[in-house]
Each structure stands twice: as C-alpha cells, then as structure tokens.
Coordinates of C-alpha atoms in Angstrom, one line a residue:
X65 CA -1.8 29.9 -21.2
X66 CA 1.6 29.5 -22.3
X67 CA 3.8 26.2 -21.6
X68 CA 6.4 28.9 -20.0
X69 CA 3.5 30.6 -17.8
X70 CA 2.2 27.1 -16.9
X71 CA 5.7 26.0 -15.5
X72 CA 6.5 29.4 -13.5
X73 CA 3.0 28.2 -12.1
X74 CA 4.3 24.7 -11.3
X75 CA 7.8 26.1 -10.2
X76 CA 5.7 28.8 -7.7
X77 CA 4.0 25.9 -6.4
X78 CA 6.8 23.4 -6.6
X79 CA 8.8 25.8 -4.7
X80 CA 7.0 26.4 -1.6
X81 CA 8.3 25.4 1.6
X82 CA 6.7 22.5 2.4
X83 CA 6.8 20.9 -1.0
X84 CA 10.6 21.9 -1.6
X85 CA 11.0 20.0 1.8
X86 CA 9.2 17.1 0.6
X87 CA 11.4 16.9 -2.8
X88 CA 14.7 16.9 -0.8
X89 CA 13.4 14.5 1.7
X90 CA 11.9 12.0 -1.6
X91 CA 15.2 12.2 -3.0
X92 CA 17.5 11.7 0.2
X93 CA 14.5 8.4 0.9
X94 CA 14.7 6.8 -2.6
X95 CA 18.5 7.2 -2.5
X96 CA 18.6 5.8 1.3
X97 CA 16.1 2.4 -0.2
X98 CA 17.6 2.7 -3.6
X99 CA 20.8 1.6 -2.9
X100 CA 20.2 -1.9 -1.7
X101 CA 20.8 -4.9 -3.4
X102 CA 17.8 -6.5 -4.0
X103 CA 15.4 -3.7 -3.1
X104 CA 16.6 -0.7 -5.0
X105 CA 14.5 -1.4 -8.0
X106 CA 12.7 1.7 -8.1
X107 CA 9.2 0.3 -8.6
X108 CA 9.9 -1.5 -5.2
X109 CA 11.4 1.6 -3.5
X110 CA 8.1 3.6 -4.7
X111 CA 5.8 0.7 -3.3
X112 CA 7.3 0.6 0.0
X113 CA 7.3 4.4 0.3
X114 CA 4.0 4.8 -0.9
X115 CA 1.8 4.9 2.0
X116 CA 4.4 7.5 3.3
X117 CA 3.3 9.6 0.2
X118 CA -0.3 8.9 0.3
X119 CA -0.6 10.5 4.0
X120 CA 0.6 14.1 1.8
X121 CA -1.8 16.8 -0.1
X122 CA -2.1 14.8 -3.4
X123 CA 0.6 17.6 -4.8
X124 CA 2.8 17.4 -2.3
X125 CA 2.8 13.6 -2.5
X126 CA 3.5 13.2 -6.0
X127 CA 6.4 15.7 -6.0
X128 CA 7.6 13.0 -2.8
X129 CA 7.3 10.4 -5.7
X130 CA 9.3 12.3 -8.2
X131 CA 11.8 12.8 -5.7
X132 CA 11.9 9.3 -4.7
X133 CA 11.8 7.9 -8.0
X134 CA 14.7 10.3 -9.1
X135 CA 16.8 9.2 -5.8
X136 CA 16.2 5.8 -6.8
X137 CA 17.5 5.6 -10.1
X138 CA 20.9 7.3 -8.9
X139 CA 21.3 4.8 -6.7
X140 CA 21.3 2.0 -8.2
X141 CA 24.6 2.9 -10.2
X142 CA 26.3 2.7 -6.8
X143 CA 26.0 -1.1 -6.1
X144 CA 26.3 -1.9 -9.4
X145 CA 29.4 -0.4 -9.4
X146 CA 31.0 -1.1 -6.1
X147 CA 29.5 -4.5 -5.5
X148 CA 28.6 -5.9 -9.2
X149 CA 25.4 -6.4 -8.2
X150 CA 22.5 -4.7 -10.1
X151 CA 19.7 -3.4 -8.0
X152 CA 17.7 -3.2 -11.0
X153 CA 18.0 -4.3 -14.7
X154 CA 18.9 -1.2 -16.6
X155 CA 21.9 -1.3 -13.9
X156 CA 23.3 -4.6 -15.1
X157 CA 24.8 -2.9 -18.4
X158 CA 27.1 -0.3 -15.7
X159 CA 29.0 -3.4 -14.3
X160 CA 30.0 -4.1 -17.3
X161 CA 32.2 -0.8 -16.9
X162 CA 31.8 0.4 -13.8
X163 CA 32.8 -2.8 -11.8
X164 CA 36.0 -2.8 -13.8
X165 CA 36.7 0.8 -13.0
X166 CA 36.4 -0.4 -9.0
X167 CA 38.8 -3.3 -9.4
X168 CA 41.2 -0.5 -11.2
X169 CA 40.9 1.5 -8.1
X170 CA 38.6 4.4 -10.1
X171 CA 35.4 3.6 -8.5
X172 CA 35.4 7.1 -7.6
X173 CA 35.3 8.7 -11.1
X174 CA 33.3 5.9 -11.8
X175 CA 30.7 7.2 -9.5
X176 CA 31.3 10.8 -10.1
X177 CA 30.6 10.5 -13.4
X178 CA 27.1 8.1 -13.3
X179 CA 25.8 11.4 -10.8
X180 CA 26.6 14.0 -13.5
X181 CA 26.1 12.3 -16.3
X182 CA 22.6 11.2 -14.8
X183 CA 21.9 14.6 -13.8
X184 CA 22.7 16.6 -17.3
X185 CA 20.3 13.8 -18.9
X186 CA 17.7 14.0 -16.5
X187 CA 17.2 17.4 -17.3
X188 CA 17.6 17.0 -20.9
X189 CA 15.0 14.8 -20.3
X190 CA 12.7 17.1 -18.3
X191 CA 13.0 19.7 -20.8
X192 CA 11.7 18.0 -23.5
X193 CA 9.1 16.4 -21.6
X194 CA 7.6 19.8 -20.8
X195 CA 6.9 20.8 -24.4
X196 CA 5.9 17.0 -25.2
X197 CA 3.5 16.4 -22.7
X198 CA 0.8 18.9 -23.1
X199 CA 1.4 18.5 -26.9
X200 CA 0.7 14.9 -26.9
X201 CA -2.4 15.7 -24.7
X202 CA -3.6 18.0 -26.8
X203 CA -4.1 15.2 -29.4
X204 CA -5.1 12.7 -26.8
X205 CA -8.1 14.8 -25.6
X206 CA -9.7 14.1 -29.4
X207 CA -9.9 10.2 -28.4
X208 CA -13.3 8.4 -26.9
X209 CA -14.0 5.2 -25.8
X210 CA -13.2 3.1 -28.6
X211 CA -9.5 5.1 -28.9
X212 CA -8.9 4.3 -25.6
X213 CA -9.8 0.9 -25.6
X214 CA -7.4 0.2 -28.4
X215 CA -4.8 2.0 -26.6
X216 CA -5.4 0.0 -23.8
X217 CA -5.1 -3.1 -25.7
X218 CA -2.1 -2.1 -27.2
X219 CA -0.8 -1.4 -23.5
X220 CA -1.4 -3.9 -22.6
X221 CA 0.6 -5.9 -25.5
X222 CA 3.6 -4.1 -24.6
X223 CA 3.3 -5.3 -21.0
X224 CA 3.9 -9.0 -22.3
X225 CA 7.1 -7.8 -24.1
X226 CA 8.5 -6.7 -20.7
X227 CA 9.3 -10.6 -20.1
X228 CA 12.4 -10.8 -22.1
X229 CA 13.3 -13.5 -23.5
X230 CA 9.9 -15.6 -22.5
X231 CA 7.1 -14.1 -23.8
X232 CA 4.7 -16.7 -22.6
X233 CA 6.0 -15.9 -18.5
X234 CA 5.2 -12.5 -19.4
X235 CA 1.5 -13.7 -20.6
X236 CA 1.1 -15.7 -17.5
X237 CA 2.1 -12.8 -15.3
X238 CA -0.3 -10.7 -17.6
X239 CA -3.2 -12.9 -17.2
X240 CA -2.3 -13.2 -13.2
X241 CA -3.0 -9.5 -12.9
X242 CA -6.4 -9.1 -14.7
X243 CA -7.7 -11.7 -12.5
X244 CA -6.7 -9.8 -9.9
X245 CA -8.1 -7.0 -11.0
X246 CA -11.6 -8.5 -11.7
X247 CA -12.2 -9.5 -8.3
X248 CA -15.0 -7.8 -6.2
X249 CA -18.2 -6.3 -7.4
X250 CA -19.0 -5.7 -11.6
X251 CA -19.9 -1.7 -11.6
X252 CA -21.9 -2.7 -14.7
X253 CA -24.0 -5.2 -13.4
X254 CA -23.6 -5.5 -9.8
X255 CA -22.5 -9.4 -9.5
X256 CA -20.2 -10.8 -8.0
X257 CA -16.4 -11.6 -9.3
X258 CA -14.2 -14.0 -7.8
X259 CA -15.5 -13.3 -4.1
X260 CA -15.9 -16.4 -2.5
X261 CA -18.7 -15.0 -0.9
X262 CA -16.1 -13.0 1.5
X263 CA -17.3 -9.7 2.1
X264 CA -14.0 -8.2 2.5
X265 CA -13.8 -8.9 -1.8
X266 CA -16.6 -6.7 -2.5
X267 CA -14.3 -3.8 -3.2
X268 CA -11.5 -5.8 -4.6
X269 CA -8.1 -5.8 -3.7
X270 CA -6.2 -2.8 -2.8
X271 CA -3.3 -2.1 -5.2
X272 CA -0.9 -1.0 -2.6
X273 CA -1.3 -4.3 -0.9
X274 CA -0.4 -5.9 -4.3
X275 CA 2.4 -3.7 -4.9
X276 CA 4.1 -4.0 -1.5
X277 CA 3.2 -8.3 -1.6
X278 CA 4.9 -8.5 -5.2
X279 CA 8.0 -6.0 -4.7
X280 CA 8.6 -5.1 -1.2
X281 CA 7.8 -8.5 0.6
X282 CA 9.0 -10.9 -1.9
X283 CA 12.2 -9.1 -3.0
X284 CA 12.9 -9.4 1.2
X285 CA 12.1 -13.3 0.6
X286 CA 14.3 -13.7 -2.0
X287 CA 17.4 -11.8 -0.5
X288 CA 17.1 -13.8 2.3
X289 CA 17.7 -16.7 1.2
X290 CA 20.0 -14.7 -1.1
X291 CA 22.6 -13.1 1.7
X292 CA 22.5 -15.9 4.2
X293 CA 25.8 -16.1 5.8
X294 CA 27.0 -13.7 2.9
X295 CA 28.6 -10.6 3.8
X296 CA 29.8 -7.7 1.8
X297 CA 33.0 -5.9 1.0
X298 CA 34.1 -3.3 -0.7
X299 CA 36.5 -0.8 -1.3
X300 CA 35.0 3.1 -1.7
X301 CA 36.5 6.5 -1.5
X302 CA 36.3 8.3 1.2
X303 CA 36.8 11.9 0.3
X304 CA 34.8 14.0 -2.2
X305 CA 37.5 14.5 -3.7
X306 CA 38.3 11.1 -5.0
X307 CA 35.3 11.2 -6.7
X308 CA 35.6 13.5 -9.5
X309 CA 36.4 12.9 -12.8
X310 CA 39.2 14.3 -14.3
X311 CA 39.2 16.6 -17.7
X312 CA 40.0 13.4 -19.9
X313 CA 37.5 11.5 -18.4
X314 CA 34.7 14.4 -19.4
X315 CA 36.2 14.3 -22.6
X316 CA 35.5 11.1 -23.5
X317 CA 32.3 10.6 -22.6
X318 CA 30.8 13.8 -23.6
X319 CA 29.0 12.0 -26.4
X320 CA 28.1 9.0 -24.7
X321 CA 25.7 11.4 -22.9
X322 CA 24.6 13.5 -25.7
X323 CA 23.5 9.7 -27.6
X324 CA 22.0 8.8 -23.8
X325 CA 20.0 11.3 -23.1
X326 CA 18.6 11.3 -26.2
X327 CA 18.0 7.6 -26.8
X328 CA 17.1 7.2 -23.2
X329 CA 13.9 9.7 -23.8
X330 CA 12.6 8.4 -26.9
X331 CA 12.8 5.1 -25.7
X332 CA 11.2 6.3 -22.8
X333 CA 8.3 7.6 -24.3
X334 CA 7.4 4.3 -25.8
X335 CA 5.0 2.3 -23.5
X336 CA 6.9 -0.5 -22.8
X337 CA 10.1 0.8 -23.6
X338 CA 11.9 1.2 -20.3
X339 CA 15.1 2.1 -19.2
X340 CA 16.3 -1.4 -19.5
X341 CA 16.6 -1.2 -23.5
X342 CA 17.1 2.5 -23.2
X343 CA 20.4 1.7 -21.3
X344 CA 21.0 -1.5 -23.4
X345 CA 20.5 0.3 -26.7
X346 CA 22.7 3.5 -25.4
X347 CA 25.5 1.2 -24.1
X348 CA 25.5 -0.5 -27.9
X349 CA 25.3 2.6 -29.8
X350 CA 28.4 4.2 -27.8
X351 CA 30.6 1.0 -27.9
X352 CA 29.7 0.9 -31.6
X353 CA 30.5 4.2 -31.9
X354 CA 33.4 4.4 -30.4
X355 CA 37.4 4.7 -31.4
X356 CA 38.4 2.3 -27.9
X357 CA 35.8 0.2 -28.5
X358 CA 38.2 -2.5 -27.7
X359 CA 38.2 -1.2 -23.9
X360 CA 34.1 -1.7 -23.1
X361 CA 34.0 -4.5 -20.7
X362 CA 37.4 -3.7 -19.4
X363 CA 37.0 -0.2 -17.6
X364 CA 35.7 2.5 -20.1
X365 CA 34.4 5.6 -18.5
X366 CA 32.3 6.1 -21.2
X367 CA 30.6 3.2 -21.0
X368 CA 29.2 4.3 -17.6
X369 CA 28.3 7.5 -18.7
X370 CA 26.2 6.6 -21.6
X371 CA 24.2 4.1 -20.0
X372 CA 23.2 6.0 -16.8
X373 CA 22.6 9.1 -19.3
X374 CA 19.8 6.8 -21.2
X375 CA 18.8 5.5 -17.7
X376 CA 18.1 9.0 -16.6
X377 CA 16.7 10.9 -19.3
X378 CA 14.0 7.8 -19.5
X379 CA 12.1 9.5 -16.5
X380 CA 11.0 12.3 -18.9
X381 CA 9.8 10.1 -21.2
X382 CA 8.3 7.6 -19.3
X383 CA 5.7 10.1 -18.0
X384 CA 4.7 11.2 -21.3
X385 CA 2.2 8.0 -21.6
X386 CA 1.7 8.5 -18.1
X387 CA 0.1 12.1 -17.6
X388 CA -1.1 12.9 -21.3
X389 CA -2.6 9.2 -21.7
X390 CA -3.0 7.6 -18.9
X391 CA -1.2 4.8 -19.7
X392 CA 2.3 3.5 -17.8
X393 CA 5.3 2.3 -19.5
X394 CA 7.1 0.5 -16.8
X395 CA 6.4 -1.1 -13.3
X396 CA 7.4 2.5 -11.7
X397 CA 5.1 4.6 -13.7
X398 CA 2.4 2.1 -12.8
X399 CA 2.4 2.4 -8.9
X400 CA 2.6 6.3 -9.9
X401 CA -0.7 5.8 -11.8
X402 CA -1.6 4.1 -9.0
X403 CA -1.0 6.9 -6.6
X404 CA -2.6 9.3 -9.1
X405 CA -5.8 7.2 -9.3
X406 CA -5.7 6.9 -5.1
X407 CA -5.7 10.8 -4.8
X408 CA -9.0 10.9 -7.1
X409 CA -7.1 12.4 -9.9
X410 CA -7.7 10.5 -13.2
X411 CA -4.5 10.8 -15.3
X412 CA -5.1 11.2 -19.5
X413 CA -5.7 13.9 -21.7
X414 CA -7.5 16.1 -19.7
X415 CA -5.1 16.0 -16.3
X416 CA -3.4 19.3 -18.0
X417 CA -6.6 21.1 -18.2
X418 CA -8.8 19.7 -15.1
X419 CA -6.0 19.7 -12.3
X420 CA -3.2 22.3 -13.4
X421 CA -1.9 22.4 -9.8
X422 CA -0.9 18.9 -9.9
X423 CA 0.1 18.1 -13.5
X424 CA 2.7 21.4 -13.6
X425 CA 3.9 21.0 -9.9
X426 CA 5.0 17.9 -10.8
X427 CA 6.8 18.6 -14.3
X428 CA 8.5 21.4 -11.9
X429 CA 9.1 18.9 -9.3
X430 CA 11.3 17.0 -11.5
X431 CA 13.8 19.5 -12.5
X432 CA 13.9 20.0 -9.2
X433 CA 14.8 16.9 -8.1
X434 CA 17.3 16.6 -10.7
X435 CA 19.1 19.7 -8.8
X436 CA 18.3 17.9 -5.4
X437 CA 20.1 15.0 -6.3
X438 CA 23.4 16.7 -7.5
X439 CA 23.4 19.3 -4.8
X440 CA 22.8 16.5 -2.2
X441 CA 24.5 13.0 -3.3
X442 CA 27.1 13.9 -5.4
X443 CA 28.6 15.1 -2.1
X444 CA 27.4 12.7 0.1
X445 CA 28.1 9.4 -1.5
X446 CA 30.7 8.5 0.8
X447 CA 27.5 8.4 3.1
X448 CA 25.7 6.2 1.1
X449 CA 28.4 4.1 0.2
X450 CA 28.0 3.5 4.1
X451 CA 24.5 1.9 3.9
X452 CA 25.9 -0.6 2.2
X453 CA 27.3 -2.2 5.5
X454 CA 23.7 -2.2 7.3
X455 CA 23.5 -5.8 8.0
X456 CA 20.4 -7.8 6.4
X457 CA 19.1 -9.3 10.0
X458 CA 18.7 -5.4 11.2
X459 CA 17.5 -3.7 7.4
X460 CA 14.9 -6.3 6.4
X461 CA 12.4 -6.4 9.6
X462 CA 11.9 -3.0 9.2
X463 CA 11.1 -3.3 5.5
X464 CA 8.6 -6.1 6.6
X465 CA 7.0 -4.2 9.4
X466 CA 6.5 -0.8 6.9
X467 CA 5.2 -3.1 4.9
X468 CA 2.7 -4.5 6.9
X469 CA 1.9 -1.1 8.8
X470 CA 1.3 0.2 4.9
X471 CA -1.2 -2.5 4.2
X472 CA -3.4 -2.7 7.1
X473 CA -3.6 1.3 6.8
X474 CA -5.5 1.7 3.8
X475 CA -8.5 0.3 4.7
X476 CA -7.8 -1.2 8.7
X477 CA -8.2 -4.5 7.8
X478 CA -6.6 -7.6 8.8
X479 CA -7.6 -9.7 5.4
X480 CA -5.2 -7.0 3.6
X481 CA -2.5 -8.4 5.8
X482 CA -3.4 -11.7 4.6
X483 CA -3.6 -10.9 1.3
X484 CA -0.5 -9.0 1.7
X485 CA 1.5 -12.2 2.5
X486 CA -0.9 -14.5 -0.1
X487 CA 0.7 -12.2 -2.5
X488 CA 4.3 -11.8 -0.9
X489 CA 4.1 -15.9 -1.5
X490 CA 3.5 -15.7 -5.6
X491 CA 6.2 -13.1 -5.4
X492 CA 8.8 -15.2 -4.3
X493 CA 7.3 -18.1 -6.5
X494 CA 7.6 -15.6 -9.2
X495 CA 11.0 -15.0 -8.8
X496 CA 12.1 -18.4 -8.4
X497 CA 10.1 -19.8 -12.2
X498 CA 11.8 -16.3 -13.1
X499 CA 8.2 -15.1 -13.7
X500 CA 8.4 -11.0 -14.0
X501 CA 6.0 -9.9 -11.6
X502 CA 6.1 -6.2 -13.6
X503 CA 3.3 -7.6 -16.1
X504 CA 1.2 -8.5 -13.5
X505 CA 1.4 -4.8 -11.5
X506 CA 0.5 -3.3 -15.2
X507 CA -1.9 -5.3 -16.0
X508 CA -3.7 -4.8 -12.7
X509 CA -3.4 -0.8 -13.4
X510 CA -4.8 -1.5 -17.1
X511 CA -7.2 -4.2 -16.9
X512 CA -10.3 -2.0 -15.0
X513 CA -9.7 0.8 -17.5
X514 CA -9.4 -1.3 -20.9
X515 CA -12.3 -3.3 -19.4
X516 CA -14.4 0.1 -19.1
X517 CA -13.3 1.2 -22.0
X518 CA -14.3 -1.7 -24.6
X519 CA -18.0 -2.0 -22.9
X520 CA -18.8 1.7 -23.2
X521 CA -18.1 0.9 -27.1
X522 CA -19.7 -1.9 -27.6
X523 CA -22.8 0.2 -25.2
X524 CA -22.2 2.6 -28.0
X525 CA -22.4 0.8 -30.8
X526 CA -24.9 -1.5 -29.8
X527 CA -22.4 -4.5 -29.3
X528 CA -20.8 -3.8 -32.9
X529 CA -17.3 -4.8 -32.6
X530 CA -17.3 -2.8 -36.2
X531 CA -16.9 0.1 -33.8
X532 CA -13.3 -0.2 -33.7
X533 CA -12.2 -0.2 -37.2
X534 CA -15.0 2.5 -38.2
X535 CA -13.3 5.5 -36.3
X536 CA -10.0 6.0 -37.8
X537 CA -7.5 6.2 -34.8
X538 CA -9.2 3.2 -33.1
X539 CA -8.3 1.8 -36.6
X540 CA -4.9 2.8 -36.7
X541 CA -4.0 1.9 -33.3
X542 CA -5.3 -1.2 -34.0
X543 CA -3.3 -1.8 -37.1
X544 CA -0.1 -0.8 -34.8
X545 CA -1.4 -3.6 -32.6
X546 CA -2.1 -5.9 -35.3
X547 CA 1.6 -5.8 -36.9
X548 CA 3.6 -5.9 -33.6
X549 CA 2.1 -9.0 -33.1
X550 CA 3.2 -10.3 -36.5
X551 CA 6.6 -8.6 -36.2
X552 CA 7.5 -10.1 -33.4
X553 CA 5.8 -13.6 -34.1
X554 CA 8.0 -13.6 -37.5
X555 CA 11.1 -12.2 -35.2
X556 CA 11.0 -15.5 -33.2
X557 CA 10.6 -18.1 -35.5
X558 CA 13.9 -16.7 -37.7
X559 CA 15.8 -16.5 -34.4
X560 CA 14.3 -20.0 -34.0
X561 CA 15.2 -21.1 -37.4
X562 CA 18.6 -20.0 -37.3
X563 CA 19.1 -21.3 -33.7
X564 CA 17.7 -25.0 -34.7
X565 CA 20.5 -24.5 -38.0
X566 CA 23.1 -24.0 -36.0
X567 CA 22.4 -26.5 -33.5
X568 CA 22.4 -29.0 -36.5
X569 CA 24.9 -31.9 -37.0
X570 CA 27.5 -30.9 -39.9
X571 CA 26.7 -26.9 -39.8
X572 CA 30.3 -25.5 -38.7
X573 CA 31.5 -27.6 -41.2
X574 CA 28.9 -26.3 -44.3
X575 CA 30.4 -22.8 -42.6
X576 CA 33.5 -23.7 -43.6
X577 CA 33.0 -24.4 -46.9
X578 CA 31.3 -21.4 -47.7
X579 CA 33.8 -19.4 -46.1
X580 CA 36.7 -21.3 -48.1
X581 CA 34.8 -20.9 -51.0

C-alpha cells in the first residue's frame, strides 16, 4: 500500500469519534499543564498525564499523547513570554524577544504569532515526517542484532551530549539510569540484580514511577522552594483581538519560519538533537540573517517566530528515531517509547508493518492536533493566560496526589510509592548539582534494549566482539560512534586552550599588538 492509502487509513481511524475527542481533550490537557512555570516541560506534562493515557485503547492513548505533547509545546511560549520565565529550555531563546515585546505592550502579537507560526511548522513538520518515516523503516528493517546494538550505543552517546555544557553530569545521570534499569531479575540467566533480596525488585522498577519521581515530583519540590512568598503579575490581552498580528508583522517573519520549520525537523530527526538547539540554531540563523539584526534582544517579532517555528516542526522529526528505530531523541519521545513498550507494542522497523492501526493513527493524529491547537488556543489564550494566577499552595497538591494515585496504580503497590518519593528525592538533588535528569530517563529506556541487543551478538558470534566491525552497518555506525567521540573530545580541549589563553596574564595586551600591527 501507498503512503497516501496508509494515511486515509490513519485519518479514518484518527477521526473517529472517540479518538477525535481524545485529541481535542490531549491538546486542551497539555496546554492546561503546559503552561506552568516549572512544570510545563513537556516530558513532565507527558509523565504526569500518562497513567491518564495508559487507562485508553493503546491507539487512542497515543493519539491523547500526541495531543498532549502538541498542547504542551504551545504553551510554553506563553510564560516565556508574559512572565520571562521558561517552562522548558527551547523556550528560553523566545524571552529574548518575546519578553521585550510584553514590556512594549505587544505581548499579544507576540503570542499570536508563536500560535501560527508553531502551527504552519508543525505541519510542515508532519508532512515530511509521513514520507520519512516509513522510508527510514524500510531501511531499518535490514538491521539485526549487532546493528541495533551499535545503534543503541550510539544512542546512548547522544544521551550524554544532552548535559550541556558538563558532559561528565550528563555521564553521571547516564550511568544513574542503567543501574536503574538493571535492577530485578537477568532474563538471560535468571539471578538476581540489585534486589536486596526484596521481592517487590524482582520485576524491576516501573518506569512510570521513575518518570513521575524525576519530572513530576521533583519539579513540584523545586518550585516550592522556588515561589515561596513569590507571587505573579502580569499584564495580558484580554480580547482576541489584541492578539493578532498585523500585515507587517507577517511580513517580517515569513522567513524566520520558512528557516524554522526546516531547521527545526532536521534537527529533530537527529537523536539527541532536540528542540533546544533546533530553536537555538533557528534563532542564530534568523538574527544572522537578518537586515534589523540590531533589534534581536530588543523586541523583534521575528525572533519569536523563528524559534517557536524550529520548536514546532521538531515534533516531526523527533518521532522519526522514535517509530522507524526505536530509539528516542529527547526526554519526551522517551516516556512515549515508554508508553509504546507499556501497550505491548515494540516500536522499530517493523511497527509500520506489524501494527498499522497504531503507527498511521498516530502520524494522522498529529496533523490533527496541529488543527486542534489553532482552532482551540489561538482563541482561547486569554483563558490560559488565566491559569497563570492559580496559586501554588492550591495547583501543586493536586500534582502530588495524581502523582501518587499514578504510581500505586500500575501495579497496587505501596513500595512504588516509596520508590516514587526515593526518586522524587534524587530529582530534587538533581536539580540542585544541576544534574539533568533527561539522561537518566533515556538511558533507563535504552539500557534493557542495548543490553539485549549486544548479548544476542556476542550469542551469535560465539562471544566474538569481531561481530561488530564484520557486518558493514554495525561498522559504520560504529565509525559514526567512534569520531563523535573524537570530535567532540578535540572540540573541548581547543575551547579549553583558548579559554586558558585568554585567561592568561599579558593576553589583551599581545591582542593589541597584533591588532596595531
């Protein structure tokens, strides 16, 4: 079947009542959780509407994630603009913009324009991921163990770069997650790992409880001591109205979302990319290329418009790794693996081919929620804007409780509540050594399946670690592997190098003299 006759089949089934009326209701949720400060990252928003989700037919549920994950990502451009305060990273670049629209009294256009510029580049985005995806699994269904093990490996590597600046935070949050993941019972040779003896460790730890501890729970933590006697104020629009833009605004940042949406899906197709650099590298580019480049970081509408365009269009992308390999690029895509993996469906190469009425609902789903999301909050963010002004002591007990109810439901256990706060704990401590806790969640997801992976090779090859350079594509993923490393080792000691020169007694005055020379 065609890719066109496989999407009317995902649109026939996305469409149905009951899974139409789970889109809308994903969206209106992840917009409703989205949207504040300090929870609206939208890997936390996922985690603490998961075991919503995971009480849906395994369709339906996803489309609900797609929905919420969507809703989430629009949101976030509405505290960073009105309040300067980034729910999640690749929302810090719109206050450099946005905030100073606000102060100018344009926080309306502002607004306006992050909705449709996020909109046109989600669906550029969605677009191109329906032609990528079954393309890239079409290649992907060739691999066997030994690919895939590489490919885990080299996910794995990627999950480290998603510290930042402090690639050794990111190693210890890395490491921190493939313990986690080895605890209970070894499938291969039936001992115990990191039990204690405790009975309640034979199956190992649930990821949801992981998720919610990490995200959910220790965001809460944080804010708390965070918005203590802090209260917010702001000025919004109030009519509809008021947040349009006007002809000249649309003007100017029509290219800014032409170079978002397409930056924003490449680098979103790049495990480990992310909509972080994607909105970074889009904000860069349109500054750079820019006549007013002198008014970024004083109120340019363009530079809201390219970087929610790039923070949009990433969706698309991101779930090329996701449903054609198996492999997530972000903490989001991870607790959607996650949710995948909970419904029995095992996402990779041959997801297109051995559940069709979940891979294509989904695809379907997301244009679909790109439509949801401008239908409904373009005209109801004067609503939203109104969550905003839920205090903290009423908002964050119910968090806590959903939280908790979540837990304990998976398997009816009290020790998951335990666990639940044991992990809540490291992520609070996480946040305060500035510790991502992203890593961790990834490498919780990967570690089982690269684990799997390397010792059905090594079964194969009769412990040959040979194997891997022998097949070509294990090679050349390896190779890939092999010069990141090097690349990036190299990277940092000339930043280092130059760093320590500068730091050096007497170098702004050998600047000088080169320069009058």
């Amino acid at each position: 079947m065609s890719v066109f006759s496989n999407l009317l089949d995902g649109f026939a089934s996305a469409l149905t009542p009951m899974n139409l009326l789970w889109v809308i209701i994903g969206a209106i949720l992840g917009t409703m959780i989205g949207i504040l400060p300090g929870l609206g990252n939208p890997a936390a928003t996922l985690a603490v509407l998961l075991p919503l989700t995971l009480q849906l037919p395994a369709t339906t549920g996803l489309i609900t994630m797609a929905g919420i994950y969507h809703g989430a990502k629009f949101a976030g451009a509405t505290t960073a603009i009105l309040l300067n305060i980034p729910t999640e990273t690749s929302s810090v670049v719109l206050c450099y913009d946005g905030h100073e629209l606000a102060k100018q009294g344009r926080a309306g256009p502002a607004m306006g324009m992050s909705a449709i510029s996020g909109f046109i580049a989600s669906t550029v985005g969605v677009i191109a991921l329906t032609f990528a995806a079954p393309a890239a699994a079409a290649v992907a269904v060739k691999f066997g163990p030994p690919e895939f093990a590489m490919l885990m490996l080299f996910g794995l590597l990627l999950v480290v770069t998603m510290a930042g600046k402090s690639p050794v935070k990111g190693l210890i949050s890395m490491v921190a997650g493939l313990l986690v993941a080895t605890v209970g019972v070894d499938l291969f040779t039936g001992t115990q790992r990191y039990t204690f003896g405790s009975i309640d460790l034979y199956d190992g730890i649930e990821f949801l409880t992981l998720t919610l501890g990490l995200f959910a729970v220790g965001e809460v933590l944080v804010n708390l001591q965070r918005k203590r006697g802090a209260t917010i104020s702001f000025v919004a629009p109030k009519r509809l109205r008021d947040y349009l833009p006007n002809r000249e605004d649309f003007r100017r940042s029509r290219v800014a979302i032409a170079l978002g949406s397409v930056i924003g899906f490449f680098v979103g197709a790049v495990p480990g990319g992310g909509s972080t650099i994607g909105s970074f590298v889009s904000y860069a580019l349109v500054k750079n290329t820019s006549r007013r480049k002198h008014l970024f970081g004083k109120g340019a509408i363009e530079g809201v418009a390219g970087p929610e365009a790039a923070n949009n269009s990433e969706s698309g992308g991101a779930m090329i790794p996701l449903l054609s390999l198996g492999l997530p690029g972000s903490a989001s895509t991870s607790v959607m693996l996650a949710a995948l993996v909970l419904y029995g469906v095992q996402p990779g190469p041959l997801l297109f081919t051995d559940h069709p009425e979940i891979g294509w609902p989904v695809i379907a789903s997301l244009y679909l929620g790109t439509i949801a999301l401008l239908v409904l909050n373009l005209p109801l963010i004067p609503m939203w804007v109104q969550i905003l002004r839920i205090p903290y002591w009423l908002l964050y007990p119910v968090i806590l409780v959903l939280a908790i109810v979540g837990a304990y439901s998976v398997r009816g256990s009290m020790f998951d509540i335990w666990l639940l706060l044991g992990f809540s704990a490291l992520g609070y401590v996480f946040r305060k050594l500035d510790i991502p806790s992203a890593p961790m969640l990834m490498a919780f997801v990967l570690g089982p399946q690269a684990e799997l992976t390397l010792r059905q090779s090594l079964t194969l090859s009769d412990d040959s670690p040979l194997i891997f350079v022998q097949r070509p594509v294990s090679a050349a993923i390896l190779g890939v592997t092999v010069a990141v490393v090097l690349f990036a080792v190299v990277s940092r000691q000339r930043k280092r190098r130059a760093a320590l020169a500068l730091a050096a007694p007497g170098a702004e005055l050998v600047t000088v003299s080169e320069g009058e020379r």
